[in-house]
CSV table of C-alpha atoms in Angstrom, one decimal:
chain,number,residue,atom,x,y,z
A,1,UNK,CA,-48.4,-158.2,-65.6
A,2,UNK,CA,-48.6,-156.3,-62.9
A,3,UNK,CA,-46.0,-157.8,-61.5
A,4,UNK,CA,-43.2,-156.9,-65.3
A,5,UNK,CA,-44.7,-153.2,-64.5
A,6,UNK,CA,-43.8,-153.5,-60.7
A,7,UNK,CA,-39.9,-154.6,-61.8
A,8,UNK,CA,-40.0,-152.3,-65.1
A,9,UNK,CA,-40.6,-149.4,-62.9
A,10,UNK,CA,-38.0,-151.0,-60.0
A,11,UNK,CA,-35.2,-151.7,-62.5
A,12,UNK,CA,-35.8,-148.1,-64.2
A,13,UNK,CA,-33.0,-145.3,-64.0
A,14,UNK,CA,-35.3,-142.8,-62.4
A,15,UNK,CA,-35.5,-145.6,-59.5
A,16,UNK,CA,-32.1,-145.9,-59.0
A,17,UNK,CA,-31.0,-142.6,-59.3
A,18,UNK,CA,-33.7,-141.7,-56.7
A,19,UNK,CA,-33.0,-144.4,-54.6
A,20,UNK,CA,-29.1,-144.6,-54.8
A,21,UNK,CA,-27.2,-142.3,-56.8
A,22,UNK,CA,-29.5,-139.7,-54.6
A,23,UNK,CA,-28.2,-141.0,-50.9
A,24,UNK,CA,-24.8,-141.8,-52.6
A,25,UNK,CA,-24.8,-138.3,-53.1
A,26,UNK,CA,-25.3,-136.9,-49.9
A,27,UNK,CA,-22.7,-139.0,-48.4
A,28,UNK,CA,-20.3,-137.8,-50.8
A,29,UNK,CA,-21.2,-134.8,-50.2
A,30,UNK,CA,-21.0,-135.1,-45.8
A,31,UNK,CA,-17.6,-136.9,-46.4
A,32,UNK,CA,-16.2,-133.5,-48.5
A,33,UNK,CA,-17.4,-131.1,-46.1
A,34,UNK,CA,-18.8,-129.5,-48.9
A,35,UNK,CA,-20.7,-126.6,-48.2
A,36,UNK,CA,-23.9,-126.0,-48.7
A,37,UNK,CA,-25.8,-123.0,-49.5
A,38,UNK,CA,-29.1,-123.7,-48.9
A,39,UNK,CA,-30.7,-126.9,-48.3
A,40,UNK,CA,-29.2,-130.3,-46.4
A,41,UNK,CA,-26.8,-133.2,-48.4
A,42,UNK,CA,-29.6,-135.3,-49.0
A,43,UNK,CA,-31.9,-132.5,-50.4
A,44,UNK,CA,-28.9,-131.9,-52.6
A,45,UNK,CA,-28.3,-135.5,-53.2
A,46,UNK,CA,-31.9,-136.6,-53.9
A,47,UNK,CA,-31.2,-133.3,-56.4
A,48,UNK,CA,-28.4,-134.6,-58.2
A,49,UNK,CA,-29.6,-138.5,-58.2
A,50,UNK,CA,-33.2,-137.7,-59.3
A,51,UNK,CA,-31.5,-135.3,-62.2
A,52,UNK,CA,-28.9,-138.1,-63.5
A,53,UNK,CA,-31.8,-140.6,-62.8
A,54,UNK,CA,-34.1,-138.7,-65.1
A,55,UNK,CA,-31.7,-138.0,-67.8
A,56,UNK,CA,-30.9,-142.1,-67.8
A,57,UNK,CA,-34.5,-142.6,-68.2
A,58,UNK,CA,-34.6,-139.9,-70.7
A,59,UNK,CA,-31.5,-140.7,-73.3
A,60,UNK,CA,-31.3,-143.9,-72.0
A,61,UNK,CA,-27.8,-143.3,-71.0
A,62,UNK,CA,-25.8,-142.2,-67.9
A,63,UNK,CA,-23.1,-141.0,-69.5
A,64,UNK,CA,-25.1,-139.2,-72.1
A,65,UNK,CA,-23.3,-140.4,-75.6
A,66,UNK,CA,-26.1,-142.9,-76.6
A,67,UNK,CA,-25.7,-146.5,-77.2
A,68,UNK,CA,-25.5,-147.5,-80.7
B,1,UNK,CA,11.5,-178.6,-80.3
B,2,UNK,CA,12.6,-181.8,-79.1
B,3,UNK,CA,10.2,-184.6,-80.0
B,4,UNK,CA,10.5,-185.5,-83.4
B,5,UNK,CA,7.5,-186.5,-84.1
B,6,UNK,CA,6.0,-183.0,-83.4
B,7,UNK,CA,7.9,-181.8,-86.1
B,8,UNK,CA,6.1,-179.8,-88.6
B,9,UNK,CA,7.0,-182.0,-91.8
B,10,UNK,CA,6.0,-184.6,-89.7
B,11,UNK,CA,3.1,-183.8,-88.6
B,12,UNK,CA,2.6,-182.8,-92.1
B,13,UNK,CA,2.7,-186.2,-93.1
B,14,UNK,CA,0.3,-187.5,-91.2
B,15,UNK,CA,-3.6,-188.4,-92.5
B,16,UNK,CA,-6.3,-185.8,-91.2
B,17,UNK,CA,-7.3,-189.2,-89.4
B,18,UNK,CA,-4.2,-189.6,-88.1
B,19,UNK,CA,-3.4,-185.8,-87.5
B,20,UNK,CA,-6.8,-185.9,-85.2
B,21,UNK,CA,-6.1,-189.1,-83.3
B,22,UNK,CA,-2.9,-187.2,-81.9
B,23,UNK,CA,-4.7,-183.9,-81.4
B,24,UNK,CA,-6.7,-186.0,-79.4
B,25,UNK,CA,-4.4,-188.3,-77.7
B,26,UNK,CA,-2.3,-185.3,-76.6
B,27,UNK,CA,-5.0,-183.3,-75.2
B,28,UNK,CA,-6.7,-185.9,-73.7
B,29,UNK,CA,-4.1,-185.9,-71.2
B,30,UNK,CA,-5.0,-182.7,-70.3
B,31,UNK,CA,-8.9,-183.6,-69.3
B,32,UNK,CA,-10.5,-186.1,-66.6
B,33,UNK,CA,-8.7,-184.3,-63.8
B,34,UNK,CA,-10.9,-182.7,-60.3
B,35,UNK,CA,-9.8,-178.5,-60.7
B,36,UNK,CA,-9.8,-178.6,-56.8
B,37,UNK,CA,-7.9,-175.2,-57.4
B,38,UNK,CA,-10.6,-173.6,-58.5
B,39,UNK,CA,-13.1,-175.1,-56.5
B,40,UNK,CA,-11.1,-173.5,-53.4
B,41,UNK,CA,-10.9,-170.7,-55.1
B,42,UNK,CA,-14.8,-170.4,-56.1
B,43,UNK,CA,-15.8,-171.0,-52.3
B,44,UNK,CA,-13.3,-168.9,-50.4
B,45,UNK,CA,-13.3,-166.2,-53.2
B,46,UNK,CA,-17.1,-165.8,-51.9
B,47,UNK,CA,-16.4,-165.9,-48.1
B,48,UNK,CA,-13.9,-163.4,-48.4
B,49,UNK,CA,-16.2,-160.9,-50.3
B,50,UNK,CA,-19.0,-161.7,-48.0
B,51,UNK,CA,-16.7,-161.1,-44.8
B,52,UNK,CA,-15.8,-157.7,-46.4
B,53,UNK,CA,-19.3,-156.4,-45.5
B,54,UNK,CA,-19.1,-157.0,-41.6
B,55,UNK,CA,-15.2,-156.2,-41.5
B,56,UNK,CA,-16.8,-153.3,-43.0
B,57,UNK,CA,-19.7,-152.3,-41.5
B,58,UNK,CA,-18.4,-152.6,-38.0
B,59,UNK,CA,-15.6,-150.6,-38.3
B,60,UNK,CA,-12.8,-153.7,-38.7
B,61,UNK,CA,-11.7,-152.3,-41.8
B,62,UNK,CA,-11.4,-149.7,-43.5
B,63,UNK,CA,-14.1,-148.8,-46.6
B,64,UNK,CA,-10.9,-147.9,-48.6
B,65,UNK,CA,-8.6,-150.8,-48.1
B,66,UNK,CA,-11.9,-153.4,-48.4
B,67,UNK,CA,-12.9,-151.2,-52.1
B,68,UNK,CA,-9.3,-153.0,-54.2
B,69,UNK,CA,-10.1,-156.5,-52.1
B,70,UNK,CA,-13.7,-156.3,-53.7
B,71,UNK,CA,-12.7,-155.5,-57.1
B,72,UNK,CA,-10.8,-158.4,-56.9
B,73,UNK,CA,-13.2,-161.1,-55.8
B,74,UNK,CA,-15.6,-159.8,-58.4
B,75,UNK,CA,-13.2,-159.7,-61.3
B,76,UNK,CA,-12.3,-163.4,-60.1
B,77,UNK,CA,-15.5,-164.5,-59.2
B,78,UNK,CA,-16.7,-165.2,-63.0
B,79,UNK,CA,-14.5,-169.0,-63.6
B,80,UNK,CA,-14.8,-171.2,-60.9
B,81,UNK,CA,-18.0,-170.6,-62.2
B,82,UNK,CA,-16.8,-170.9,-66.5
B,83,UNK,CA,-14.9,-174.2,-64.7
B,84,UNK,CA,-18.7,-175.6,-63.7
B,85,UNK,CA,-20.3,-174.3,-66.5
B,86,UNK,CA,-18.8,-176.8,-68.5
B,87,UNK,CA,-18.4,-179.3,-66.1
B,88,UNK,CA,-14.7,-180.0,-65.2
B,89,UNK,CA,-15.8,-179.9,-61.8
B,90,UNK,CA,-17.5,-183.3,-61.6
B,91,UNK,CA,-19.8,-184.3,-65.0
B,92,UNK,CA,-23.1,-185.1,-64.8
B,93,UNK,CA,-24.0,-189.0,-62.8
B,94,UNK,CA,-20.5,-188.0,-60.4
B,95,UNK,CA,-20.3,-188.4,-56.9
B,96,UNK,CA,-18.9,-184.9,-57.1
B,97,UNK,CA,-21.7,-183.8,-59.3
B,98,UNK,CA,-23.4,-181.6,-56.9
B,99,UNK,CA,-20.2,-179.9,-56.0
B,100,UNK,CA,-19.8,-178.8,-59.3
B,101,UNK,CA,-23.6,-177.5,-59.4
B,102,UNK,CA,-22.2,-175.3,-55.9
B,103,UNK,CA,-19.4,-174.0,-57.4
B,104,UNK,CA,-21.4,-172.6,-60.3
B,105,UNK,CA,-23.9,-171.7,-58.9
B,106,UNK,CA,-22.5,-169.6,-55.4
B,107,UNK,CA,-19.0,-168.3,-57.0
B,108,UNK,CA,-20.8,-165.9,-59.4
B,109,UNK,CA,-22.8,-164.4,-56.5
B,110,UNK,CA,-20.3,-161.2,-56.1
B,111,UNK,CA,-20.7,-160.7,-59.9
B,112,UNK,CA,-24.4,-161.0,-59.7
B,113,UNK,CA,-24.9,-163.3,-62.4
B,114,UNK,CA,-27.3,-166.4,-62.3
B,115,UNK,CA,-25.5,-169.7,-63.2
B,116,UNK,CA,-28.0,-171.6,-65.2
B,117,UNK,CA,-27.8,-168.3,-67.7
B,118,UNK,CA,-24.2,-167.8,-68.0
B,119,UNK,CA,-24.1,-171.3,-68.3
B,120,UNK,CA,-26.9,-171.7,-71.3
B,121,UNK,CA,-25.7,-168.8,-72.8
B,122,UNK,CA,-22.2,-169.3,-72.6
B,123,UNK,CA,-22.8,-172.7,-74.3
B,124,UNK,CA,-24.1,-171.0,-77.3
B,125,UNK,CA,-20.7,-169.2,-77.3
B,126,UNK,CA,-19.3,-171.9,-78.3
B,127,UNK,CA,-21.5,-173.2,-80.6
B,128,UNK,CA,-21.9,-170.2,-82.4
B,129,UNK,CA,-18.2,-168.7,-81.8
B,130,UNK,CA,-17.8,-165.2,-83.9
B,131,UNK,CA,-21.2,-165.7,-85.0
B,132,UNK,CA,-23.4,-162.1,-85.5
B,133,UNK,CA,-26.5,-163.3,-84.9
B,134,UNK,CA,-26.3,-166.6,-82.9
B,135,UNK,CA,-23.2,-165.9,-80.5
B,136,UNK,CA,-24.6,-164.1,-77.5
B,137,UNK,CA,-20.9,-162.4,-76.9
B,138,UNK,CA,-20.8,-161.1,-80.7
B,139,UNK,CA,-21.4,-157.1,-79.6
B,140,UNK,CA,-18.2,-157.1,-77.5
B,141,UNK,CA,-16.1,-157.2,-80.7
B,142,UNK,CA,-14.5,-154.2,-81.4
B,143,UNK,CA,-11.4,-153.1,-83.3
B,144,UNK,CA,-9.1,-152.0,-80.3
B,145,UNK,CA,-9.0,-151.5,-76.7
B,146,UNK,CA,-10.7,-148.0,-76.3
B,147,UNK,CA,-13.2,-149.1,-79.2
B,148,UNK,CA,-14.1,-152.5,-76.5
B,149,UNK,CA,-13.8,-150.0,-73.6
B,150,UNK,CA,-16.2,-147.4,-74.8
B,151,UNK,CA,-18.6,-150.1,-76.6
B,152,UNK,CA,-18.5,-151.8,-72.8
B,153,UNK,CA,-20.1,-149.3,-70.6
B,154,UNK,CA,-22.0,-148.1,-74.1
B,155,UNK,CA,-23.9,-151.5,-73.9
B,156,UNK,CA,-24.6,-151.3,-70.5
B,157,UNK,CA,-27.0,-148.2,-70.5
B,158,UNK,CA,-30.4,-148.8,-69.5
B,159,UNK,CA,-30.6,-148.1,-73.7
B,160,UNK,CA,-28.2,-150.5,-74.5
B,161,UNK,CA,-28.0,-153.6,-75.7
B,162,UNK,CA,-26.1,-155.3,-73.0
B,163,UNK,CA,-29.0,-158.0,-71.4
B,164,UNK,CA,-30.7,-157.9,-74.9
B,165,UNK,CA,-28.9,-160.9,-76.3
B,166,UNK,CA,-28.8,-162.9,-73.2
B,167,UNK,CA,-32.3,-162.6,-73.1
B,168,UNK,CA,-33.1,-163.3,-77.1
B,169,UNK,CA,-30.7,-166.5,-76.7
B,170,UNK,CA,-32.7,-167.4,-73.9
B,171,UNK,CA,-35.8,-167.6,-75.4
B,172,UNK,CA,-34.3,-168.9,-79.0
B,173,UNK,CA,-32.7,-171.5,-77.3
B,174,UNK,CA,-36.2,-172.4,-75.5
B,175,UNK,CA,-34.6,-171.8,-71.7
B,176,UNK,CA,-36.4,-168.1,-71.3
B,177,UNK,CA,-38.2,-169.5,-67.9
B,178,UNK,CA,-34.4,-169.4,-66.3
B,179,UNK,CA,-34.3,-165.6,-67.0
B,180,UNK,CA,-36.3,-165.7,-63.4
B,181,UNK,CA,-32.6,-166.3,-62.0
B,182,UNK,CA,-31.2,-162.8,-63.0
B,183,UNK,CA,-34.7,-161.5,-62.4
B,184,UNK,CA,-33.8,-162.5,-59.1
B,185,UNK,CA,-30.3,-161.5,-58.8
B,186,UNK,CA,-31.5,-158.2,-60.2
B,187,UNK,CA,-34.4,-158.1,-57.2
B,188,UNK,CA,-31.2,-158.9,-54.2
B,189,UNK,CA,-28.5,-156.7,-55.7
B,190,UNK,CA,-30.9,-153.5,-55.8
B,191,UNK,CA,-32.7,-154.5,-52.9
B,192,UNK,CA,-28.8,-154.6,-50.8
B,193,UNK,CA,-28.1,-151.1,-52.7
B,194,UNK,CA,-31.3,-149.3,-51.9
B,195,UNK,CA,-31.3,-150.6,-48.2
B,196,UNK,CA,-27.7,-150.1,-47.5
B,197,UNK,CA,-27.7,-146.3,-49.6
B,198,UNK,CA,-31.2,-145.3,-47.1
B,199,UNK,CA,-29.9,-146.6,-44.5
B,200,UNK,CA,-26.1,-144.6,-44.1
B,201,UNK,CA,-23.7,-147.1,-45.7
B,202,UNK,CA,-24.4,-145.8,-49.8
B,203,UNK,CA,-20.1,-144.8,-49.9
B,204,UNK,CA,-19.9,-149.0,-48.7
B,205,UNK,CA,-22.6,-149.9,-50.9
B,206,UNK,CA,-21.0,-148.6,-53.6
B,207,UNK,CA,-17.5,-149.2,-52.6
B,208,UNK,CA,-18.1,-153.1,-51.8
B,209,UNK,CA,-20.6,-154.3,-54.8
B,210,UNK,CA,-21.5,-151.3,-57.2
B,211,UNK,CA,-18.4,-150.3,-58.5
B,212,UNK,CA,-16.5,-153.1,-58.2
B,213,UNK,CA,-19.3,-155.3,-60.2
B,214,UNK,CA,-18.9,-153.0,-62.8
B,215,UNK,CA,-15.0,-152.6,-63.0
B,216,UNK,CA,-14.8,-156.2,-63.2
B,217,UNK,CA,-17.4,-156.7,-65.7
B,218,UNK,CA,-15.0,-154.8,-67.8
B,219,UNK,CA,-12.2,-156.8,-67.0
B,220,UNK,CA,-14.1,-159.9,-67.4
B,221,UNK,CA,-15.0,-159.3,-70.7
B,222,UNK,CA,-12.1,-157.0,-72.0
B,223,UNK,CA,-10.1,-160.9,-71.2
B,224,UNK,CA,-12.6,-163.5,-71.8
B,225,UNK,CA,-14.5,-162.2,-74.5
B,226,UNK,CA,-12.0,-159.1,-77.0
B,227,UNK,CA,-9.0,-160.4,-76.1
B,228,UNK,CA,-9.5,-163.7,-77.0
B,229,UNK,CA,-11.9,-163.9,-80.1
B,230,UNK,CA,-10.6,-160.6,-81.3
B,231,UNK,CA,-11.4,-160.0,-84.5
B,232,UNK,CA,-13.9,-162.1,-84.5
B,233,UNK,CA,-14.1,-162.6,-87.8
B,234,UNK,CA,-13.7,-166.4,-88.1
B,235,UNK,CA,-16.9,-168.6,-86.8
B,236,UNK,CA,-14.4,-172.6,-87.7
B,237,UNK,CA,-13.4,-174.8,-85.1
B,238,UNK,CA,-9.7,-173.7,-85.4
B,239,UNK,CA,-10.3,-170.0,-86.4
B,240,UNK,CA,-12.9,-168.9,-83.1
B,241,UNK,CA,-10.2,-168.4,-81.0
B,242,UNK,CA,-6.5,-166.8,-80.7
B,243,UNK,CA,-4.0,-167.2,-78.7
B,244,UNK,CA,-1.2,-164.1,-77.9
B,245,UNK,CA,1.0,-163.1,-75.2
B,246,UNK,CA,-0.6,-160.6,-72.5
B,247,UNK,CA,1.6,-157.5,-71.7
B,248,UNK,CA,0.1,-158.6,-67.7
B,249,UNK,CA,1.1,-161.6,-68.2
B,250,UNK,CA,-1.1,-164.8,-67.8
B,251,UNK,CA,-2.4,-164.4,-64.0
B,252,UNK,CA,-3.6,-160.7,-64.4
B,253,UNK,CA,-5.2,-162.0,-67.8
B,254,UNK,CA,-7.4,-164.3,-66.3
B,255,UNK,CA,-4.8,-167.4,-68.2
B,256,UNK,CA,-6.8,-166.6,-71.8
B,257,UNK,CA,-3.4,-166.7,-73.6
B,258,UNK,CA,-4.6,-169.6,-74.4
B,259,UNK,CA,-8.5,-169.7,-74.6
B,260,UNK,CA,-8.1,-171.0,-78.2
B,261,UNK,CA,-7.1,-174.4,-75.9
B,262,UNK,CA,-10.5,-174.0,-74.3
B,263,UNK,CA,-13.0,-173.8,-77.5
B,264,UNK,CA,-10.8,-176.5,-78.3
B,265,UNK,CA,-11.4,-178.6,-75.9
B,266,UNK,CA,-13.5,-177.3,-73.1
B,267,UNK,CA,-12.6,-180.1,-70.6
B,268,UNK,CA,-9.5,-179.0,-69.7
B,269,UNK,CA,-9.3,-177.3,-67.1
B,270,UNK,CA,-8.3,-173.8,-66.7
B,271,UNK,CA,-5.2,-174.6,-64.8
B,272,UNK,CA,-4.2,-176.6,-67.3
B,273,UNK,CA,-4.7,-174.5,-70.6
B,274,UNK,CA,-1.3,-173.4,-71.1
B,275,UNK,CA,0.0,-176.7,-70.9
B,276,UNK,CA,-1.8,-177.8,-73.3
B,277,UNK,CA,-1.4,-175.4,-75.6
B,278,UNK,CA,2.7,-175.8,-75.4
B,279,UNK,CA,1.7,-179.2,-76.2
B,280,UNK,CA,-0.5,-178.6,-78.7
B,281,UNK,CA,1.5,-175.6,-80.5
B,282,UNK,CA,2.8,-177.7,-83.2
B,283,UNK,CA,-0.4,-179.3,-84.4
B,284,UNK,CA,-2.4,-175.6,-83.6
B,285,UNK,CA,-0.1,-173.6,-85.6
B,286,UNK,CA,-0.2,-176.4,-89.1
B,287,UNK,CA,-4.1,-176.1,-88.3
B,288,UNK,CA,-3.7,-172.6,-89.2
B,289,UNK,CA,-4.4,-171.1,-86.3
B,290,UNK,CA,-3.8,-167.8,-84.4
B,291,UNK,CA,-1.1,-168.1,-82.3
B,292,UNK,CA,-0.1,-164.5,-82.0
B,293,UNK,CA,2.9,-163.7,-80.6
B,294,UNK,CA,3.5,-167.8,-79.0
B,295,UNK,CA,4.8,-168.6,-82.5
B,296,UNK,CA,7.5,-167.7,-82.2
B,297,UNK,CA,8.3,-169.1,-78.7
B,298,UNK,CA,9.7,-172.6,-78.8
């Protein structure tokens, strides 16, 4: 059961948001040379990834629209 | 139609048994061929996709050049495995059975889906095509192209039912232990994405695997599931699938214009389904098959 819980957490949207969307967003911010008012690209990337992951976790959807 | 024995009148004059025998005889001409093209396709496609990673990471190839190749690789990764799922490359007991299983297992690596789960759920799809509860691909049905796209995107959301149908099917047929394969595939997929992302290669991971996988999944679902089974109402042998003329041609529609032949005779290799379809067409018509735009061609 502990393994199952670990797997559920690993495959959760919030983890995907922080672990993949976050660094991905940071790299895109850097590549596009977006001027940031405060913080580093990774800080903003993790904010974007974290918020998207949280939304996907709560709503069950990465695109806001819930699956029927 | 040149063959007088294949005119509508001649076929209708045959007894049901004679018609069955004729149909099987024609279909039999296209079976028992080893699809070496599919073998080469499955293995070379994997090699090309794997080679993109070092080529991109060591700056031999631009990620923007690699991205469309990766999309193509992932989109092309399913069909060779599909040939293996039906033991078309080699049946059990055949000296080349190992090759059948090798192609089945490794060709879907870019697609991130395990062979044993794909095979078993696909067999259930064949056994129960268009059955709302028993066909694991049933949920792909939608009223039109756009409804398919919306459905396809929403189904794979965290709360969507995409994976549940396959999991439920594996449980129903008593093979839920094989879901471990799916777990391992997902673990590898996530591990690669996460480790690449935290070592400064998130864009590469996104464009070599994550995004291609999503694009290819949509493409594969559209041409392999939705298009040949639409509208997905009939469940009888000659009504499970339909023939259709694709606007993008046979190659880009992955040979699925002739999917009707595959459901009737799953041991016919993909590369032979166009010829088998045209040879069987007069019989399919009198069987009441929906052969779409092909009914107007001689």
